[in-house]
Amino acid sequence: MSDAISRASGSHSTPSRRAVVSLPAVVGLSLAIGAPQAGAAEQRDRVEPGVELEQVATFDGAMPTGVTISRSGRIFVNFPRWGDNVPFSVAEIRDGVPVAYPNAVVNQADLSDPAGHFLGVQSVVVDAAERLWVVDTGRVEWADAPYGGPKLVAIDLKTNRVVRTIVFPRDIAGPRSFVNDVRFDLRRGYAYLTEATPDRPNGLIVVHLESGESWRRLDDVPATLPEPDFVPVIDGVPFLNKPGKAPGTPVGIGVDGIALSPDGTWLYFCPLSSRKLYAIRTNDLVKRRTSSKRDELSVHDLGTKGMSDGLEMDQSGRVYGGDIERRAIVRRDRDGAFRTVVQDDRLLWPDTLSVGYDRNLYVIANQLNRQAAYNSGRDLRRKPYVLYRVPIGNGPARR
């Protein structure tokens, strides 16, 4: 398979690695990828001087995963229903305390009305129009999602009321799906989500916001799948599925983190079970497939950033990601090099990232790897979980 060199021009954010043709992951098929930039690992290991974490809020109850910040500085978080006692799945931080948002009723896990309630929210994102969008997996403690459970819900921050619900059809997000995170391009009218289910397929979901129609792209191509036999070392131990005494198995989670360039031309994404960062032109994603053949789109391999759960983008076109193994946050600059923004022992599993208009990067540290499912049935998490922020000198890339 021959390599095609990326020749992107006129874009605010321009991936500079080789482009690769995404094909089905079948036995014997190799993916031609470019080598990481010389010195990239050394630059990533250097920590920027004088940058420190600031604690914003703590959580003594359920474990949070997502965070987002409005233009006025309102902070919203979410709590997936993975086994903790979760009285509400979406909350606003008020005076340092999470309060059910927009109200307690919609936060009840009412399976008799799955489209009208938050069942298992995985992320929350404020868009450029000051609406809070809720990404609901529809799954409560990993049970199958009922129809109406997997959805996008928009809340007007001025009225604090739900103004739109986009329910995913079964062929887009079925019972075993796990819609994970989302980014919005209101100027062109699209939303992009990651599908991170451990049960496959892994890929991207595109939503046409005006019509509510959705379609899938890049299902089970190498760039959206977990790397085979990927076993990171976190907290000093191998990170494995290990719910009991039996030997553990690799945790295989596909495409998870997502970020959109300031001009909307590039979508960045990464599998959780990987250290790689990828990008694809959004013009390729918004084209609807005209046949049942697998996708053959140019995915750009941007090199090694570290193992990341969430991704984020600032308005100057820099991509941020957690480096879970190093308890750090890294940044891909416009020159293609990765650099460490901050490294701190308190960043135990940096999850979702969000850039605020106050020119800070917010991050949830939630100790996800210490859950019982990965530690022979023992829950090793130590409360509180913490929301931090770190100054980055730039605002969000919302459009």
Coordinates of C-alpha atoms in Angstrom, one line a residue:
M1 CA 0.0 0.0 0.0
S2 CA 1.5 3.3 -1.0
D3 CA 1.7 6.4 1.2
A4 CA 0.1 9.7 0.2
I5 CA 1.7 12.8 1.6
S6 CA -0.6 15.4 3.1
R7 CA -0.7 18.6 1.1
A8 CA -3.4 20.5 3.1
S9 CA -3.4 24.3 2.5
G10 CA -5.5 27.3 3.5
S11 CA -6.5 25.6 6.7
H12 CA -6.2 27.2 10.1
S13 CA -5.0 23.8 11.5
T14 CA -3.0 21.8 9.0
P15 CA -2.0 18.2 9.9
S16 CA 1.5 17.6 8.5
R17 CA 2.0 13.9 8.8
R18 CA 1.3 11.3 6.1
A19 CA -2.2 10.6 5.0
V20 CA -3.3 6.9 5.1
V21 CA -6.2 5.3 3.3
S22 CA -8.5 3.8 5.9
L23 CA -9.6 0.3 5.1
P24 CA -11.4 -2.5 7.0
A25 CA -9.3 -4.1 9.7
V26 CA -8.8 -7.6 8.3
V27 CA -6.2 -10.2 9.0
G28 CA -3.0 -9.4 7.2
L29 CA -3.8 -5.8 6.4
S30 CA -1.2 -3.2 7.5
L31 CA -1.7 0.5 7.8
A32 CA 1.0 2.6 6.2
I33 CA 1.7 5.4 8.7
G34 CA 4.3 8.1 9.0
A35 CA 7.0 8.0 11.6
P36 CA 6.8 10.5 14.5
Q37 CA 8.6 13.8 14.0
A38 CA 12.2 13.7 15.0
G39 CA 12.6 14.9 18.6
A40 CA 8.8 14.9 19.3
A41 CA 9.1 12.5 22.3
E42 CA 11.9 14.7 23.8
Q43 CA 9.8 17.8 23.4
R44 CA 6.8 16.1 24.9
D45 CA 8.8 15.2 28.0
R46 CA 9.8 18.8 28.6
V47 CA 7.3 20.6 31.0
E48 CA 6.5 24.2 30.4
P49 CA 7.9 26.2 33.3
G50 CA 5.7 28.1 35.7
V51 CA 2.4 26.4 34.8
E52 CA 0.5 25.0 37.7
L53 CA -2.8 23.3 38.4
E54 CA -5.5 25.2 40.3
Q55 CA -8.2 23.3 42.1
V56 CA -11.7 24.5 41.0
A57 CA -14.1 22.0 42.6
T58 CA -14.2 18.7 44.4
F59 CA -16.7 15.8 44.2
D60 CA -17.3 13.6 47.2
G61 CA -20.1 11.5 45.6
A62 CA -20.3 10.0 42.2
M63 CA -17.4 10.0 39.8
P64 CA -17.6 12.8 37.1
T65 CA -16.3 12.4 33.6
G66 CA -17.2 15.5 31.6
V67 CA -16.8 19.3 32.1
T68 CA -17.7 22.3 30.0
I69 CA -17.6 26.1 30.5
S70 CA -20.0 28.7 29.2
R71 CA -19.1 32.2 28.0
S72 CA -20.2 33.7 31.3
G73 CA -18.1 31.2 33.3
R74 CA -20.9 28.8 34.3
I75 CA -19.4 25.3 34.9
F76 CA -21.3 22.1 34.0
V77 CA -20.3 18.5 34.7
N78 CA -21.8 15.0 34.2
F79 CA -21.8 11.7 36.1
P80 CA -22.2 8.5 34.1
R81 CA -24.2 5.7 35.7
W82 CA -21.5 3.1 36.0
G83 CA -22.4 1.7 39.5
D84 CA -21.9 4.7 41.8
N85 CA -24.9 6.3 43.5
V86 CA -25.8 8.9 40.8
P87 CA -28.8 11.1 41.9
F88 CA -28.4 13.2 38.8
S89 CA -26.3 12.7 35.6
V90 CA -25.9 16.4 34.7
A91 CA -25.1 19.2 37.1
E92 CA -24.1 22.8 37.3
I93 CA -21.5 23.8 39.8
R94 CA -23.0 26.5 42.1
D95 CA -21.0 27.9 45.0
G96 CA -18.7 24.9 44.6
V97 CA -21.5 22.3 44.8
P98 CA -23.0 20.2 41.9
V99 CA -26.7 20.9 41.5
A100 CA -29.0 18.9 39.1
Y101 CA -29.3 20.6 35.8
P102 CA -31.6 21.8 34.3
N103 CA -33.8 20.1 36.9
A104 CA -34.1 17.0 39.0
V105 CA -36.9 15.5 37.0
V106 CA -35.1 15.2 33.7
N107 CA -32.2 13.6 35.6
Q108 CA -34.2 10.7 36.8
A109 CA -33.2 7.5 35.0
D110 CA -36.8 6.8 33.9
L111 CA -36.6 3.8 31.5
S112 CA -40.3 4.2 30.6
D113 CA -39.5 7.5 28.9
P114 CA -35.8 7.2 27.7
A115 CA -35.9 10.1 25.3
G116 CA -37.2 12.4 28.0
H117 CA -34.7 11.6 30.7
F118 CA -30.9 11.5 31.2
L119 CA -30.0 7.8 31.6
G120 CA -26.2 7.6 31.4
V121 CA -24.6 10.9 30.3
Q122 CA -21.0 10.6 29.1
S123 CA -20.2 14.2 28.3
V124 CA -21.5 17.8 28.2
V125 CA -20.5 20.5 25.8
V126 CA -21.5 24.2 25.5
D127 CA -21.7 25.4 21.8
A128 CA -21.0 28.8 20.3
A129 CA -24.7 29.7 20.7
E130 CA -24.6 29.2 24.4
R131 CA -26.5 25.9 24.5
L132 CA -25.5 23.0 26.7
W133 CA -25.5 19.8 24.7
V134 CA -25.8 16.5 26.6
V135 CA -24.4 13.3 25.2
D136 CA -26.5 10.5 26.6
T137 CA -25.3 6.9 26.0
G138 CA -28.7 5.6 27.2
R139 CA -27.0 3.0 29.2
V140 CA -27.5 2.5 32.9
E141 CA -24.7 0.4 34.6
W142 CA -23.8 -1.0 31.2
A143 CA -27.2 -2.5 30.5
D144 CA -28.4 -2.3 26.9
A145 CA -29.7 1.1 25.8
P146 CA -33.4 1.3 25.0
Y147 CA -34.5 3.1 21.9
G148 CA -34.5 6.8 22.8
G149 CA -31.7 6.4 25.2
P150 CA -28.7 7.3 22.9
K151 CA -29.3 10.9 22.1
L152 CA -28.2 14.5 21.9
V153 CA -30.1 17.0 24.1
A154 CA -29.7 20.8 23.9
I155 CA -30.5 23.1 26.8
D156 CA -30.8 26.9 26.4
L157 CA -28.6 28.5 29.0
K158 CA -30.8 31.6 29.1
T159 CA -34.0 29.8 29.9
N160 CA -32.5 26.7 31.5
R161 CA -34.9 24.6 29.4
V162 CA -34.5 21.6 27.0
V163 CA -35.0 23.0 23.5
R164 CA -34.1 20.1 21.3
T165 CA -33.6 16.3 21.5
I166 CA -32.0 14.3 18.7
V167 CA -32.6 10.6 19.2
F168 CA -30.3 8.3 17.3
P169 CA -31.8 5.6 15.1
R170 CA -31.0 2.0 16.0
D171 CA -28.6 1.7 13.0
I172 CA -26.6 4.7 14.2
A173 CA -26.5 4.0 17.9
G174 CA -27.9 0.6 19.0
P175 CA -28.3 -1.1 22.3
R176 CA -24.6 -1.8 22.8
S177 CA -23.4 1.6 21.4
F178 CA -21.5 4.1 23.6
V179 CA -21.6 7.6 22.2
N180 CA -18.8 9.3 24.0
D181 CA -18.1 12.9 23.1
V182 CA -19.1 15.6 20.6
R183 CA -18.0 18.8 18.8
F184 CA -20.1 21.3 17.0
D185 CA -19.7 23.4 13.8
L186 CA -22.8 25.7 13.9
R187 CA -21.6 27.7 10.9
R188 CA -21.8 24.7 8.6
G189 CA -24.5 23.0 10.7
Y190 CA -22.9 19.7 11.8
A191 CA -22.1 17.8 15.0
Y192 CA -19.4 15.1 15.2
L193 CA -19.4 12.3 17.8
T194 CA -17.2 9.4 18.7
E195 CA -18.6 5.9 19.2
A196 CA -16.4 4.2 21.8
T197 CA -18.3 1.0 22.5
P198 CA -16.2 -2.0 23.6
D199 CA -18.5 -4.2 21.5
R200 CA -17.8 -2.5 18.1
P201 CA -18.2 -1.0 15.7
N202 CA -16.0 2.0 16.6
G203 CA -16.2 5.0 14.4
L204 CA -17.5 8.6 14.0
I205 CA -21.1 9.8 13.9
V206 CA -22.0 12.9 11.9
V207 CA -25.3 14.8 12.6
H208 CA -26.9 17.3 10.3
L209 CA -28.2 19.7 12.9
E210 CA -31.0 21.3 10.9
S211 CA -32.7 18.0 9.9
G212 CA -31.4 15.9 12.8
E213 CA -30.3 13.2 10.3
S214 CA -27.2 11.2 11.2
W215 CA -24.8 8.8 9.6
R216 CA -21.7 6.8 10.5
R217 CA -18.2 7.1 9.1
L218 CA -14.9 5.3 9.6
D219 CA -16.5 2.2 11.2
D220 CA -13.8 -0.2 12.4
V221 CA -10.9 1.2 10.4
P222 CA -7.5 0.9 12.1
A223 CA -7.5 4.6 13.2
T224 CA -10.7 4.3 15.2
L225 CA -10.0 0.9 16.7
P226 CA -8.0 0.1 19.9
E227 CA -4.4 -0.9 19.3
P228 CA -4.2 -4.7 19.6
D229 CA -2.8 -5.9 22.9
F230 CA -2.4 -2.3 24.2
V231 CA -1.5 -2.4 27.9
P232 CA -0.5 1.0 29.4
V233 CA 1.0 1.3 32.8
I234 CA -1.0 3.7 35.0
D235 CA -0.5 4.3 38.7
G236 CA 2.5 2.0 38.5
V237 CA 0.5 -1.1 37.4
P238 CA -0.7 -2.5 34.0
F239 CA -4.1 -1.2 33.1
L240 CA -6.2 -4.4 32.4
N241 CA -9.8 -5.6 32.6
K242 CA -9.5 -7.5 35.9
P243 CA -12.8 -7.8 37.7
G244 CA -11.8 -10.8 39.8
K245 CA -8.8 -13.0 40.6
A246 CA -8.3 -14.3 37.1
P247 CA -5.5 -12.8 35.0
G248 CA -6.4 -9.6 33.3
T249 CA -7.0 -8.9 29.7
P250 CA -6.2 -5.7 27.7
V251 CA -8.8 -2.9 27.9
G252 CA -9.8 -2.3 24.2
I253 CA -11.5 1.0 23.9
G254 CA -11.7 2.6 20.4
V255 CA -12.2 6.2 19.2
D256 CA -12.9 8.4 22.2
G257 CA -11.4 11.9 22.3
I258 CA -12.4 14.4 19.7
A259 CA -11.6 18.0 18.7
L260 CA -12.5 20.4 15.9
S261 CA -10.2 22.9 14.3
P262 CA -11.1 26.6 14.6
D263 CA -12.1 26.9 10.9
G264 CA -14.0 23.6 11.0
T265 CA -11.9 21.9 8.3
W266 CA -10.2 19.3 10.4
L267 CA -11.5 16.8 12.9
Y268 CA -9.0 15.3 15.4
F269 CA -9.7 12.1 17.2
C270 CA -8.0 9.3 19.1
P271 CA -8.8 5.8 20.4
L272 CA -8.5 5.5 24.2
S273 CA -6.4 2.3 23.9
S274 CA -3.7 4.0 21.9
R275 CA -1.1 6.8 22.1
K276 CA -1.8 8.1 18.6
L277 CA -3.5 11.2 17.3
Y278 CA -5.4 11.2 14.0
A279 CA -7.1 13.8 11.9
I280 CA -9.5 13.8 8.9
R281 CA -11.0 16.6 6.7
T282 CA -14.5 17.3 7.7
N283 CA -15.4 17.6 4.0
D284 CA -14.9 13.9 3.8
L285 CA -17.1 13.2 6.8
V286 CA -20.1 15.2 5.8
K287 CA -20.4 13.4 2.5
R288 CA -23.0 10.7 2.8
R289 CA -22.0 7.3 1.7
T290 CA -23.6 6.2 -1.6
S291 CA -22.8 2.4 -1.3
S292 CA -22.5 -0.3 1.3
K293 CA -18.7 -0.5 0.8
R294 CA -16.4 0.3 3.7
D295 CA -15.0 3.8 4.0
E296 CA -11.9 4.7 2.1
L297 CA -11.0 8.1 3.4
S298 CA -7.7 9.8 4.0
V299 CA -6.9 9.7 7.7
H300 CA -3.8 11.6 8.8
D301 CA -1.6 10.0 11.4
L302 CA -0.2 12.9 13.5
G303 CA 2.2 10.8 15.7
T304 CA 2.4 9.9 19.4
K305 CA 0.9 12.2 22.0
G306 CA 0.4 9.7 24.9
M307 CA -2.7 7.9 26.0
S308 CA -5.6 10.3 26.1
D309 CA -9.2 10.1 27.1
G310 CA -10.4 13.6 26.1
L311 CA -9.1 16.0 23.5
E312 CA -9.7 19.8 23.1
M313 CA -8.7 22.6 20.8
D314 CA -8.0 26.3 21.4
Q315 CA -8.8 29.2 19.1
S316 CA -5.2 29.3 17.7
G317 CA -5.4 25.7 16.5
R318 CA -3.5 23.9 19.2
V319 CA -4.7 20.4 20.2
Y320 CA -4.7 19.3 23.9
G321 CA -4.9 15.8 25.3
G322 CA -4.3 14.0 28.5
D323 CA -1.2 11.9 28.9
I324 CA -2.7 9.4 31.3
E325 CA 0.4 7.3 31.9
R326 CA 2.5 10.4 32.8
R327 CA -0.2 12.2 34.8
A328 CA 0.2 15.1 32.4
I329 CA -1.6 17.3 29.8
V330 CA 0.1 17.6 26.4
R331 CA -0.4 20.0 23.5
R332 CA 0.2 19.6 19.8
D333 CA 1.4 23.0 18.4
R334 CA 1.0 24.4 14.9
D335 CA 4.5 23.1 14.1
G336 CA 3.3 19.5 14.7
A337 CA 5.4 19.0 17.8
F338 CA 3.9 17.7 21.1
R339 CA 4.8 19.6 24.3
T340 CA 3.9 19.0 27.9
V341 CA 1.7 21.8 29.4
V342 CA 1.7 20.5 32.9
Q343 CA 2.7 17.3 34.8
D344 CA 1.3 16.8 38.3
D345 CA 0.8 13.7 40.4
R346 CA -2.7 14.9 41.1
L347 CA -3.7 14.3 37.5
L348 CA -4.7 10.7 38.1
W349 CA -6.6 9.9 35.0
P350 CA -7.2 13.3 33.3
D351 CA -10.5 12.7 31.6
T352 CA -12.5 15.4 29.7
L353 CA -10.8 18.7 28.8
S354 CA -12.5 22.0 28.2
V355 CA -11.1 25.5 27.2
G356 CA -12.9 28.4 28.9
Y357 CA -13.3 32.0 27.8
D358 CA -11.1 32.9 30.8
R359 CA -8.2 31.4 28.8
N360 CA -7.9 28.4 31.1
L361 CA -8.0 24.7 30.3
Y362 CA -10.2 22.7 32.6
V363 CA -9.7 19.0 33.3
I364 CA -11.5 16.4 35.4
A365 CA -9.2 14.0 37.3
N366 CA -11.4 11.1 38.3
Q367 CA -9.2 8.0 39.1
L368 CA -11.0 5.9 36.5
N369 CA -8.3 3.3 36.4
R370 CA -8.8 2.6 40.2
Q371 CA -12.3 1.3 39.7
A372 CA -13.0 -2.3 40.9
A373 CA -13.3 -3.6 37.3
Y374 CA -9.6 -3.1 36.8
N375 CA -8.3 -4.0 40.3
S376 CA -9.5 -7.6 41.1
G377 CA -12.8 -6.3 42.3
R378 CA -11.4 -3.7 44.7
D379 CA -12.5 -0.1 44.4
L380 CA -9.2 1.8 45.0
R381 CA -10.6 5.3 44.3
R382 CA -10.0 7.9 47.0
K383 CA -12.5 10.7 47.1
P384 CA -12.7 13.5 46.4
Y385 CA -12.5 13.6 42.6
V386 CA -11.2 17.0 41.4
L387 CA -11.8 19.6 38.7
Y388 CA -8.6 21.5 37.9
R389 CA -7.7 24.3 35.6
V390 CA -4.4 25.5 34.1
P391 CA -3.7 28.8 32.2
I392 CA -3.1 28.4 28.5
G393 CA -3.4 32.0 27.3
N394 CA -6.0 31.2 24.7
G395 CA -9.8 30.8 24.4
P396 CA -12.0 28.1 23.0
A397 CA -12.3 27.2 19.3
R398 CA -16.1 27.2 19.2
R399 CA -17.8 28.0 15.9

